[in-house]
Coordinates of C-alpha atoms in Angstrom, one line a residue:
X1 CA -47.4 -19.0 -82.7
X2 CA -44.6 -18.8 -80.0
X3 CA -43.0 -16.0 -82.1
X4 CA -46.2 -14.1 -82.1
X5 CA -46.6 -14.4 -78.3
X6 CA -43.0 -13.1 -77.7
X7 CA -43.7 -10.1 -80.0
X8 CA -46.9 -9.4 -78.1
X9 CA -45.1 -9.6 -74.7
X10 CA -42.4 -7.2 -75.8
X11 CA -45.1 -4.8 -77.0
X12 CA -47.1 -5.0 -73.7
X13 CA -44.0 -4.9 -71.3
X14 CA -43.6 -1.1 -71.3
X15 CA -47.3 -0.7 -70.6
X16 CA -47.1 -3.2 -67.8
X17 CA -44.2 -1.5 -66.1
X18 CA -45.9 1.9 -66.5
X19 CA -48.9 0.5 -64.7
X20 CA -46.8 -0.5 -61.7
X21 CA -47.4 1.5 -58.6
X22 CA -44.7 4.1 -57.8
X23 CA -43.6 4.0 -54.1
X24 CA -44.4 7.0 -51.9
X25 CA -41.3 9.1 -51.4
X26 CA -40.2 12.2 -49.6
X27 CA -37.9 14.5 -51.6
X28 CA -35.0 16.3 -49.8
X29 CA -32.7 18.6 -51.7
X30 CA -29.4 19.8 -50.4
X31 CA -26.5 21.7 -51.9
X32 CA -25.1 18.5 -53.2
X33 CA -28.3 17.2 -54.9
X34 CA -31.7 15.5 -54.5
X35 CA -32.5 12.6 -52.1
X36 CA -35.6 10.5 -52.3
X37 CA -36.6 8.6 -49.1
X38 CA -39.1 5.8 -49.5
X39 CA -41.9 6.0 -47.0
X40 CA -43.8 3.1 -48.4
X41 CA -43.1 -0.1 -50.3
X42 CA -44.3 -3.7 -51.0
X43 CA -43.2 -6.6 -48.8
X44 CA -43.2 -10.4 -48.6
X45 CA -42.4 -12.1 -45.3
X46 CA -41.7 -15.8 -45.1
X47 CA -40.0 -18.4 -42.9
X48 CA -36.7 -19.9 -43.9
X49 CA -33.9 -18.4 -46.1
X50 CA -35.8 -18.4 -49.4
X51 CA -38.1 -15.6 -50.5
X52 CA -41.3 -16.2 -52.5
X53 CA -42.0 -14.0 -55.5
X54 CA -45.8 -13.5 -55.0
X55 CA -48.0 -12.3 -52.3
X56 CA -46.7 -8.8 -52.2
X57 CA -48.4 -6.5 -49.6
X58 CA -48.1 -2.7 -49.5
X59 CA -46.9 -1.1 -46.2
X60 CA -45.1 1.8 -44.7
X61 CA -41.4 1.9 -44.4
X62 CA -39.4 1.1 -42.3
X63 CA -40.9 -2.4 -41.9
X64 CA -39.6 -4.2 -38.7
X65 CA -40.8 -7.6 -37.5
X66 CA -39.7 -8.1 -33.9
X67 CA -39.1 -11.6 -32.6
X68 CA -40.9 -10.9 -29.3
X69 CA -44.0 -9.5 -31.2
X70 CA -44.1 -12.4 -33.7
X71 CA -43.5 -15.2 -31.2
X72 CA -40.5 -16.5 -33.1
X73 CA -37.9 -18.8 -31.7
X74 CA -34.3 -17.7 -31.9
X75 CA -32.3 -19.6 -34.4
X76 CA -35.1 -20.0 -37.0
X77 CA -34.5 -18.0 -40.2
X78 CA -37.1 -15.5 -41.4
X79 CA -36.8 -13.6 -44.7
X80 CA -38.3 -10.2 -45.5
X81 CA -38.2 -8.9 -49.1
X82 CA -39.1 -5.3 -49.9
X83 CA -39.3 -3.5 -53.2
X84 CA -39.5 0.2 -54.0
X85 CA -40.2 1.8 -57.3
X86 CA -39.2 5.3 -58.5
X87 CA -39.1 7.3 -61.7
X88 CA -35.6 7.7 -63.1
X89 CA -36.5 11.2 -64.1
X90 CA -37.0 12.1 -60.5
X91 CA -33.3 11.7 -59.7
X92 CA -30.4 14.0 -60.6
X93 CA -27.8 12.9 -63.1
X94 CA -25.4 10.1 -62.1
X95 CA -23.6 9.2 -59.9
X96 CA -26.4 7.7 -57.9
X97 CA -26.2 6.0 -54.5
X98 CA -28.6 4.2 -52.1
X99 CA -28.6 4.6 -48.3
X100 CA -30.1 2.2 -45.7
X101 CA -29.9 1.9 -42.0
X102 CA -31.2 -0.6 -39.4
X103 CA -31.8 -3.2 -42.1
X104 CA -31.3 -6.5 -40.4
X105 CA -29.4 -8.8 -40.4
X106 CA -28.0 -10.3 -43.6
X107 CA -29.3 -8.5 -46.6
X108 CA -28.7 -7.9 -50.4
X109 CA -29.7 -4.9 -52.5
X110 CA -30.7 -5.2 -56.2
X111 CA -31.6 -2.6 -58.7
X112 CA -33.8 -3.7 -61.6
X113 CA -32.8 -7.3 -60.9
X114 CA -29.0 -6.6 -60.8
X115 CA -27.4 -7.2 -57.4
X116 CA -25.4 -4.1 -56.3
X117 CA -24.6 -5.0 -52.7
X118 CA -24.6 -7.7 -50.0
X119 CA -23.2 -7.4 -46.4
X120 CA -22.3 -11.1 -46.0
X121 CA -20.2 -13.7 -47.7
X122 CA -22.3 -16.7 -46.7
X123 CA -25.9 -17.1 -45.5
X124 CA -24.6 -18.6 -42.2
X125 CA -22.7 -15.3 -41.4
X126 CA -24.3 -13.6 -38.5
X127 CA -24.3 -9.8 -39.0
X128 CA -25.5 -7.1 -36.6
X129 CA -26.0 -4.1 -38.8
X130 CA -28.6 -2.5 -36.4
X131 CA -28.0 1.2 -36.1
X132 CA -25.2 1.1 -38.8
X133 CA -25.8 3.2 -41.9
X134 CA -24.7 1.8 -45.3
X135 CA -23.9 3.9 -48.4
X136 CA -24.3 1.8 -51.6
X137 CA -23.1 3.1 -54.9
X138 CA -25.6 2.3 -57.8
X139 CA -23.9 1.6 -61.1
X140 CA -25.2 3.7 -64.0
X141 CA -25.8 0.6 -66.1
X142 CA -28.2 -0.8 -63.5
X143 CA -30.6 2.1 -64.0
X144 CA -32.9 2.5 -66.9
X145 CA -35.3 5.1 -68.2
X146 CA -38.8 5.2 -66.8
X147 CA -39.7 3.2 -63.7
X148 CA -36.9 1.5 -61.7
X149 CA -37.2 -1.0 -58.9
X150 CA -35.0 -1.5 -55.8
X151 CA -35.3 -4.8 -54.0
X152 CA -33.9 -5.5 -50.6
X153 CA -33.9 -9.0 -49.3
X154 CA -33.2 -9.3 -45.5
X155 CA -32.9 -12.5 -43.5
X156 CA -32.2 -13.1 -39.8
X157 CA -32.4 -15.7 -37.0
X158 CA -33.9 -13.0 -34.7
X159 CA -36.0 -9.9 -35.6
X160 CA -35.9 -9.1 -39.2
X161 CA -36.6 -5.8 -40.9
X162 CA -35.9 -3.2 -43.6
X163 CA -35.0 0.1 -42.1
X164 CA -34.9 3.5 -43.8
X165 CA -34.2 3.4 -47.5
X166 CA -33.1 6.4 -49.6
X167 CA -31.8 6.9 -53.1
X168 CA -30.4 10.0 -54.8
X169 CA -27.3 12.0 -55.6
X170 CA -24.2 10.2 -54.4
X171 CA -22.6 13.4 -53.1
X172 CA -25.7 14.3 -51.1
X173 CA -26.1 10.8 -49.6
X174 CA -22.4 10.6 -48.9
X175 CA -22.6 13.8 -46.9
X176 CA -25.7 12.5 -45.0
X177 CA -24.1 9.1 -44.5
X178 CA -20.8 10.7 -43.1
X179 CA -22.8 12.7 -40.5
X180 CA -25.0 9.7 -39.4
X181 CA -22.0 7.3 -39.4
X182 CA -20.0 9.6 -37.2
X183 CA -22.8 10.2 -34.6
X184 CA -24.2 6.6 -34.7
X185 CA -21.0 4.6 -35.0
X186 CA -17.7 6.5 -34.8
X187 CA -18.5 8.8 -31.9
X188 CA -19.9 6.0 -29.8
X189 CA -16.9 3.9 -30.5
X190 CA -14.5 6.7 -29.6
X191 CA -16.5 7.4 -26.4
X192 CA -16.5 3.7 -25.5
X193 CA -12.7 3.3 -26.0
X194 CA -12.0 6.6 -24.1
X195 CA -14.3 5.4 -21.3
X196 CA -12.5 2.0 -21.0
X197 CA -9.1 3.7 -21.1
X198 CA -10.2 6.0 -18.2
X199 CA -11.5 2.9 -16.4
X200 CA -8.1 1.2 -16.8
X201 CA -6.4 4.3 -15.5
X202 CA -8.7 4.4 -12.5
X203 CA -8.0 0.6 -11.9
X204 CA -4.2 1.4 -11.8
X205 CA -4.9 4.1 -9.2
X206 CA -7.0 1.6 -7.2
X207 CA -4.1 -0.9 -7.2
X208 CA -2.1 1.7 -5.3
X209 CA -5.0 2.8 -3.1
X210 CA -7.0 -0.3 -2.3
X211 CA -8.8 1.5 0.5
X212 CA -10.7 3.7 -2.1
X213 CA -13.3 1.2 -3.2
X214 CA -15.1 3.7 -5.4
X215 CA -12.2 3.4 -7.8
X216 CA -12.8 -0.3 -8.3
X217 CA -16.6 0.3 -8.8
X218 CA -15.8 2.9 -11.4
X219 CA -13.6 0.5 -13.2
X220 CA -16.2 -2.3 -13.1
X221 CA -18.9 0.1 -14.4
X222 CA -16.8 1.2 -17.4
X223 CA -16.3 -2.5 -18.4
X224 CA -20.1 -3.1 -18.1
X225 CA -20.9 0.0 -20.1
X226 CA -18.4 -1.0 -22.8
X227 CA -20.1 -4.5 -22.9
X228 CA -23.5 -2.8 -23.2
X229 CA -22.3 -0.6 -26.1
X230 CA -20.3 -3.3 -27.9
X231 CA -23.0 -3.5 -30.6
X232 CA -21.8 -0.1 -31.9
X233 CA -18.4 -1.7 -32.6
X234 CA -19.1 -5.1 -34.2
X235 CA -20.7 -5.5 -37.6
X236 CA -20.2 -9.3 -37.4
X237 CA -21.6 -11.0 -34.3
X238 CA -18.7 -12.6 -32.4
X239 CA -20.7 -15.5 -31.0
X240 CA -24.3 -16.9 -30.8
X241 CA -26.6 -14.1 -31.9
X242 CA -29.3 -14.9 -29.3
X243 CA -26.8 -14.3 -26.4
X244 CA -25.2 -11.4 -28.2
X245 CA -28.6 -9.6 -28.5
X246 CA -29.6 -9.9 -24.9
X247 CA -26.2 -8.8 -23.5
X248 CA -26.9 -5.0 -24.1
X249 CA -30.2 -5.4 -22.2
X250 CA -28.8 -7.1 -19.1
X251 CA -25.6 -5.1 -19.2
X252 CA -27.7 -1.9 -19.0
X253 CA -29.1 -2.9 -15.6
X254 CA -25.8 -4.1 -14.1
X255 CA -23.8 -1.2 -15.6
X256 CA -26.3 1.2 -14.0
X257 CA -26.0 -0.7 -10.7
X258 CA -22.2 -0.5 -10.8
X259 CA -22.4 3.2 -11.5
X260 CA -24.8 3.6 -8.5
X261 CA -22.4 1.5 -6.4
X262 CA -19.5 3.8 -7.4
X263 CA -21.5 7.0 -6.4
X264 CA -22.8 5.5 -3.2
X265 CA -19.3 4.6 -2.2
X266 CA -17.9 8.0 -3.3
X267 CA -20.4 9.9 -1.2
X268 CA -20.1 7.5 1.8
X269 CA -23.8 6.9 2.0
X270 CA -24.9 5.0 5.2
X271 CA -25.7 1.3 4.6
X272 CA -24.2 1.5 1.1
X273 CA -22.9 -2.0 1.2
X274 CA -26.4 -3.4 1.8
X275 CA -27.8 -1.2 -1.0
X276 CA -25.2 -2.3 -3.5
X277 CA -25.7 -6.0 -2.6
X278 CA -29.5 -5.5 -3.0
X279 CA -29.2 -4.0 -6.4
X280 CA -27.0 -6.8 -7.8
X281 CA -29.0 -9.6 -6.2
X282 CA -32.2 -8.1 -7.5
X283 CA -30.8 -8.2 -11.1
X284 CA -30.5 -12.0 -11.1
X285 CA -34.3 -12.9 -10.8
X286 CA -35.1 -10.1 -13.3
X287 CA -32.7 -11.7 -15.9
X288 CA -34.1 -15.2 -15.2
X289 CA -37.7 -14.0 -15.5
X290 CA -37.0 -12.3 -18.7
X291 CA -35.3 -15.3 -20.2
X292 CA -37.7 -18.0 -19.0
X293 CA -41.0 -16.1 -19.8
X294 CA -39.7 -14.2 -22.8
X295 CA -40.9 -11.0 -21.2
X296 CA -40.4 -7.5 -22.7
X297 CA -37.1 -5.8 -22.3
X298 CA -38.9 -3.2 -20.2
X299 CA -38.8 -5.7 -17.4
X300 CA -35.1 -4.8 -17.2
X301 CA -35.3 -1.2 -18.3
X302 CA -37.9 -0.1 -15.7
X303 CA -35.8 -1.2 -12.6
X304 CA -32.8 0.3 -14.3
X305 CA -34.7 3.6 -14.5
X306 CA -35.5 3.3 -10.8
X307 CA -31.8 3.0 -9.9
X308 CA -30.9 5.9 -12.2
X309 CA -33.6 8.1 -10.6
X310 CA -32.5 7.2 -7.1
X311 CA -28.9 8.1 -7.9
X312 CA -30.0 11.3 -9.5
X313 CA -31.8 12.3 -6.3
X314 CA -28.7 11.5 -4.3
X315 CA -26.6 13.6 -6.8
X316 CA -29.0 16.5 -6.4
X317 CA -28.8 16.3 -2.6
X318 CA -25.0 16.0 -2.7
X319 CA -24.8 18.9 -5.1
X320 CA -26.7 21.1 -2.6
X321 CA -24.7 20.0 0.3
X322 CA -21.2 20.3 -1.2
X323 CA -20.8 23.3 -3.5
X324 CA -17.4 22.4 -4.9
X325 CA -16.0 21.0 -8.1
X326 CA -15.1 17.6 -6.6
X327 CA -18.8 16.8 -5.7
X328 CA -20.4 19.2 -8.2
X329 CA -19.4 17.6 -11.5
X330 CA -20.3 14.1 -10.3
X331 CA -23.6 15.3 -8.8
X332 CA -24.5 17.0 -12.1
X333 CA -23.5 13.9 -14.1
X334 CA -25.8 11.7 -11.9
X335 CA -28.7 14.2 -12.2
X336 CA -28.5 14.3 -16.0
X337 CA -28.4 10.5 -16.4
X338 CA -32.2 9.9 -16.0
X339 CA -32.9 12.7 -18.5
X340 CA -30.7 11.0 -21.0
X341 CA -32.4 7.6 -20.3
X342 CA -35.8 9.1 -20.7
X343 CA -34.8 10.8 -23.9
X344 CA -33.5 7.6 -25.4
X345 CA -36.7 5.7 -24.4
X346 CA -38.7 8.4 -26.1
X347 CA -36.6 8.2 -29.3
X348 CA -36.9 4.4 -29.3
X349 CA -40.7 4.6 -29.0
X350 CA -41.0 7.4 -31.6
X351 CA -38.8 5.9 -34.3
X352 CA -39.4 2.2 -33.5
X353 CA -35.7 1.2 -33.9
X354 CA -35.5 2.3 -37.5
X355 CA -32.1 3.9 -37.0
X356 CA -33.3 7.4 -37.4
X357 CA -32.6 8.5 -33.9
X358 CA -29.2 9.4 -32.3
X359 CA -29.2 8.0 -28.8
X360 CA -27.3 9.7 -26.0
X361 CA -27.0 7.0 -23.3
X362 CA -24.0 5.5 -25.2
X363 CA -22.1 8.6 -24.1
X364 CA -23.3 8.4 -20.5
X365 CA -20.6 6.2 -19.2
X366 CA -17.9 8.4 -20.7
X367 CA -19.6 11.5 -19.3
X368 CA -19.7 10.4 -15.7
X369 CA -16.2 8.9 -16.0
X370 CA -14.9 12.2 -17.2
X371 CA -16.8 13.9 -14.3
X372 CA -15.0 11.6 -11.9
X373 CA -11.7 12.4 -13.6
X374 CA -12.4 16.1 -13.1
X375 CA -13.3 15.4 -9.5
X376 CA -10.3 13.2 -9.0
X377 CA -8.1 15.8 -10.7
X378 CA -9.4 18.5 -8.3
X379 CA -8.6 16.1 -5.4
X380 CA -5.2 15.3 -6.9
X381 CA -4.5 19.0 -7.5
X382 CA -5.3 19.7 -3.8
X383 CA -3.1 16.8 -2.8
X384 CA -0.3 18.1 -5.0
X385 CA -0.7 21.6 -3.6
X386 CA -0.6 20.2 0.0
X387 CA 2.4 18.0 -1.0
X388 CA 4.1 21.1 -2.4
X389 CA 3.4 23.0 0.8
X390 CA 4.6 20.0 2.8
X391 CA 7.8 19.8 0.8
X392 CA 8.4 23.5 1.5
X393 CA 7.9 23.0 5.2
X394 CA 10.0 19.8 5.0
X395 CA 12.8 21.7 3.2
X396 CA 12.6 24.4 5.9
X397 CA 12.8 21.8 8.6
X398 CA 15.7 20.1 6.9
X399 CA 17.4 23.4 6.6
X400 CA 16.8 24.1 10.3
X401 CA 17.9 20.7 11.2
X402 CA 21.1 21.1 9.2
X403 CA 21.7 24.4 10.8
X404 CA 21.1 22.8 14.2
X405 CA 23.4 20.0 13.3
X406 CA 26.0 22.5 12.1
X407 CA 25.7 24.4 15.4
X408 CA 25.8 21.1 17.3
X409 CA 28.8 20.0 15.3
X410 CA 30.5 23.4 15.9
X411 CA 29.7 23.1 19.6
X412 CA 31.1 19.5 19.5
X413 CA 34.2 20.7 17.8
X414 CA 34.5 23.6 20.3
X415 CA 34.0 21.1 23.2
X416 CA 36.6 18.8 21.8
X417 CA 39.0 21.8 21.4
X418 CA 38.1 23.0 24.9
X419 CA 38.7 19.5 26.3
X420 CA 42.0 19.4 24.5
X421 CA 42.9 22.8 25.8
X422 CA 41.8 21.9 29.3
X423 CA 43.9 18.7 29.1
X424 CA 46.9 20.6 27.9
X425 CA 46.3 23.3 30.5
X426 CA 46.1 20.7 33.2
X427 CA 49.3 19.1 32.0
X428 CA 51.1 22.5 31.9
X429 CA 49.8 23.4 35.3
X430 CA 51.0 20.1 36.7
X431 CA 54.4 20.5 35.1
X432 CA 54.7 24.1 36.3
X433 CA 53.6 23.0 39.8
X434 CA 55.8 19.9 40.0
X435 CA 58.7 21.5 38.2
X436 CA 59.2 25.2 38.4
X437 CA 57.0 25.6 41.5
X438 CA 58.8 22.9 43.3
X439 CA 62.2 24.3 42.4
X440 CA 61.2 27.8 43.4
X441 CA 59.8 26.6 46.7
X442 CA 63.0 24.6 47.4
X443 CA 65.2 27.6 46.5
X444 CA 63.2 29.9 48.8
X445 CA 63.5 27.5 51.7
X446 CA 67.3 27.1 51.2
X447 CA 67.7 30.9 51.0
X448 CA 65.8 31.4 54.2
X449 CA 67.7 28.6 55.9
X450 CA 71.1 30.0 54.8
X451 CA 69.9 33.5 55.8
X452 CA 70.4 34.9 52.4
X453 CA 69.9 38.7 51.9
X454 CA 66.3 39.9 52.0
X455 CA 66.4 41.0 48.4
X456 CA 67.1 37.4 47.3
X457 CA 64.3 36.0 49.5
X458 CA 61.9 38.6 48.2
X459 CA 62.8 38.0 44.6
X460 CA 62.3 34.3 45.0
X461 CA 59.0 34.9 46.8
X462 CA 57.7 37.2 44.1
X463 CA 58.7 34.7 41.4
X464 CA 56.8 32.0 43.3
X465 CA 53.8 34.3 43.6
X466 CA 54.0 35.1 39.8
X467 CA 54.0 31.4 39.1
X468 CA 51.0 30.8 41.3
X469 CA 49.1 33.8 39.7
X470 CA 49.9 32.4 36.2
X471 CA 48.6 29.0 37.3
X472 CA 45.5 30.6 38.7
X473 CA 44.8 32.2 35.3
X474 CA 44.8 28.8 33.7
X475 CA 42.1 27.6 36.1
X476 CA 38.5 27.7 34.5
X477 CA 36.8 30.8 36.0
X478 CA 33.6 30.7 33.9
X479 CA 33.5 34.4 33.7
X480 CA 33.5 34.9 37.5
X481 CA 35.6 38.0 38.0
X482 CA 35.0 38.1 41.8
X483 CA 36.5 34.6 42.2
X484 CA 39.5 35.6 40.0
X485 CA 40.3 38.7 42.1
X486 CA 39.6 36.7 45.3
X487 CA 42.3 34.1 44.3
X488 CA 44.7 37.0 43.7
X489 CA 44.0 38.5 47.1
X490 CA 44.6 35.1 48.7
X491 CA 47.9 34.6 46.8
X492 CA 49.2 38.0 48.0
X493 CA 47.9 37.9 51.6
X494 CA 51.3 37.0 53.0
X495 CA 53.1 39.8 51.3
X496 CA 50.4 42.3 52.5
X497 CA 50.7 40.9 56.0
X498 CA 54.5 41.2 56.0
X499 CA 54.1 44.8 54.8
X500 CA 51.7 45.6 57.7
X501 CA 48.9 46.4 55.3
X502 CA 45.4 45.5 56.3
X503 CA 43.2 44.4 53.3
X504 CA 39.5 45.2 53.2
X505 CA 37.2 43.2 50.8
X506 CA 34.4 45.3 49.2
X507 CA 32.7 43.0 46.7
X508 CA 29.1 43.0 45.6
X509 CA 27.1 40.5 43.5
X510 CA 28.3 40.6 39.9
X511 CA 27.1 39.0 36.7
X512 CA 29.6 36.5 35.0
X513 CA 31.6 37.9 32.1
X514 CA 31.0 35.4 29.2
X515 CA 34.2 36.2 27.3
X516 CA 36.6 36.0 30.3
X517 CA 38.7 33.1 29.3
X518 CA 42.2 32.0 30.5
X519 CA 44.1 34.5 28.3
X520 CA 42.0 37.4 29.3
X521 CA 42.0 36.3 33.0
X522 CA 45.8 36.5 33.0
X523 CA 45.6 40.2 31.7
X524 CA 43.2 41.0 34.6
X525 CA 45.5 39.3 37.2
X526 CA 48.6 41.1 35.8
X527 CA 46.8 44.4 36.1
X528 CA 45.9 43.9 39.7
X529 CA 49.2 42.2 40.6
X530 CA 50.9 45.4 39.3
X531 CA 48.4 47.6 41.3
X532 CA 48.9 45.6 44.6
X533 CA 52.7 45.5 44.0
X534 CA 52.7 49.3 43.7
X535 CA 50.9 49.6 47.0
X536 CA 53.4 47.3 48.6
X537 CA 56.4 49.0 47.1
X538 CA 55.6 52.7 47.1
X539 CA 52.5 53.7 49.1
X540 CA 53.7 53.2 52.8
X541 CA 50.0 52.4 53.3
X542 CA 48.5 50.7 56.3
X543 CA 45.2 49.8 54.6
X544 CA 44.2 48.6 51.2
X545 CA 40.7 48.1 49.7
X546 CA 39.8 45.7 46.9
X547 CA 36.3 46.3 45.5
X548 CA 34.1 44.9 42.7
X549 CA 30.6 46.2 41.6
X550 CA 28.4 46.3 38.5
X551 CA 28.8 49.7 36.7
X552 CA 27.7 51.2 33.3
X553 CA 30.0 53.2 31.0
X554 CA 28.3 55.2 28.2
X555 CA 25.2 53.1 28.6
X556 CA 27.1 49.8 28.4
X557 CA 26.7 47.3 31.3
X558 CA 29.9 46.2 32.9
X559 CA 31.9 45.5 36.1
X560 CA 34.3 47.9 37.8
X561 CA 37.1 46.5 39.9
X562 CA 39.3 48.8 42.0
X563 CA 42.3 48.8 44.4
X564 CA 42.7 51.8 46.7
X565 CA 45.1 52.5 49.6
X566 CA 45.6 55.2 52.3
X567 CA 49.3 55.7 51.5
X568 CA 51.2 58.9 50.8
X569 CA 50.0 59.2 47.2
X570 CA 51.4 61.4 44.5
X571 CA 50.4 64.3 42.3
X572 CA 48.9 62.5 39.4
X573 CA 48.4 65.8 37.4
X574 CA 52.2 66.5 37.3
X575 CA 53.6 63.1 37.8
X576 CA 55.2 61.3 34.8
X577 CA 53.4 58.0 34.0
X578 CA 55.7 55.0 34.6
X579 CA 56.0 51.8 32.7
X580 CA 53.7 50.0 35.2
X581 CA 50.7 52.2 34.7
X582 CA 51.3 52.2 30.9
X583 CA 51.4 48.4 30.9
X584 CA 48.1 48.2 32.9
X585 CA 46.4 50.7 30.5
X586 CA 47.6 48.7 27.5
X587 CA 46.3 45.4 29.0
X588 CA 42.9 47.2 29.8
X589 CA 42.6 48.2 26.1
X590 CA 43.3 44.7 24.9
X591 CA 40.4 43.6 27.2
X592 CA 38.1 46.3 25.5
X593 CA 37.9 47.9 29.0
X594 CA 38.9 51.2 30.6
X595 CA 41.7 51.8 33.1
X596 CA 41.9 54.8 35.4
X597 CA 44.5 55.8 38.0
X598 CA 43.7 58.5 40.6
X599 CA 46.0 59.8 43.3
X600 CA 46.7 62.9 45.3
X601 CA 49.7 63.8 47.7
X602 CA 48.9 62.5 51.2
X603 CA 45.5 61.1 50.1
X604 CA 46.5 57.7 48.8
X605 CA 45.8 56.1 45.3
X606 CA 43.0 54.3 43.5
X607 CA 43.4 52.1 40.4
X608 CA 40.1 51.1 38.6
X609 CA 39.5 48.6 35.8
X610 CA 36.1 48.6 34.1
X611 CA 35.2 45.6 31.9
X612 CA 32.1 45.2 29.7
X613 CA 29.8 42.2 30.3
X614 CA 29.5 41.5 26.6
X615 CA 31.7 42.3 23.6
X616 CA 31.5 41.4 19.9
X617 CA 35.0 39.9 19.7

């Protein structure tokens, strides 16, 4: 009897399977093969970790049961089992793979009763596979001819659900999975890490520039955005799942508030400190109300949207007011934030969290952090440009200062030399006065007392006058040619008086000669000593004139000094030039001046020395 029943069951099994309902699918063909997506299936929902095997109910896929909608308590397990049937002939040749996304949280996948995948090691493991796509290879031996059945058993302490389910060519699903995994997991992770690194860089800038509070707010906002987007990083929940699941909701509000605080501080808005405090203080009762009364997440999202819209308006106003890169990129970033938020809300409502949407807000933090880096880079570039210009100016000033120091040092050295020369000159003058001068004066007095011949007395007198003239040349004259000639006149007054010659002084106002130092002064004195000596010795004159006046020679400013007498004169055209005149002419040339001697028989003589006010050497 039992053998007959077994034979009957084996005979009826193919007919029973063929009578099973095929799940509704959507076929998608790509270059790599055919993909079937299940749009319906059969489901069993139960409390606890075990799944009953009867009571299947048909329904659309994805099938998501949210904790808030079901009134469940966090921590109680709920299990959802879904099964999907398809014809083997509808698929391409092996290899075959299965794709699912947003199936939460711990789940296993079986094909025709053979388990081919599970995402946990133990039931107690807390997984967070939301938004994470899975590619599951299906062994060829697990498939059979005719109708095949895929069973997915999902369990969770929170919301439970089976997301999108596809089966088909492994190559086609691998390509589809790679694209979805990049945009839904890899790209958000890279954006999040890049954002945090930018935040840390900004924090380092803030340490050095504590007065720029916007840098600190930007750093805080990047940390909060990273916390909000951490669900894209972790497949395993790092701590209690109830807390882990509400962190993104609350972090969304406070990250938006921190971003607003950054922009309010950056744009120097009036009363910004009160606005920032109000935003953060308002978040506390919102969080408490949502926790205590188990309210919808929109209690948090709507105030967040208000903050975002307010900052967008501020960004638009700032963009109109400041048409530059520094304010423009940030203003544009703040203006686009509400558009991204509204787009993500639309996608969340449209797809119901089935993992089919690619959300953009995960890139928002990186976007506005990059905008600030561009803005900060523009500011830094301007600062570096100004610093470069300042360095050029500083280098010029340093060069000028060095030149001034060199001139000052040269002047100091010249002053030291001048002081040394003056000291040595004073010493020599004192020695000449106390030694040679004293001896000559004594000799002259003895000669007169002993009534020595006139030639002896005159020789000693001339020697004493020569000494006095030499000493006079060593006295600082500071370029005053009039004072120099005046001293000579005074020295020779006695000789002129003894010779019965009346001296007239015809001197006008003359500009000092800068180059007239002691050595040059001695040349001038020797020239006029020789000229006055010639008047005394040869002219038989009764009157002599000494004059000095400013005069130009060939357009060059200078001073002309002359000595003239009313003596007997001589025929200068036919007379042979003596050594005295030749010596005076040579001294004049060494002074870069001009010497002239004019005379006529019975009309007296005139000797003139012209000196330039300035000369190059």
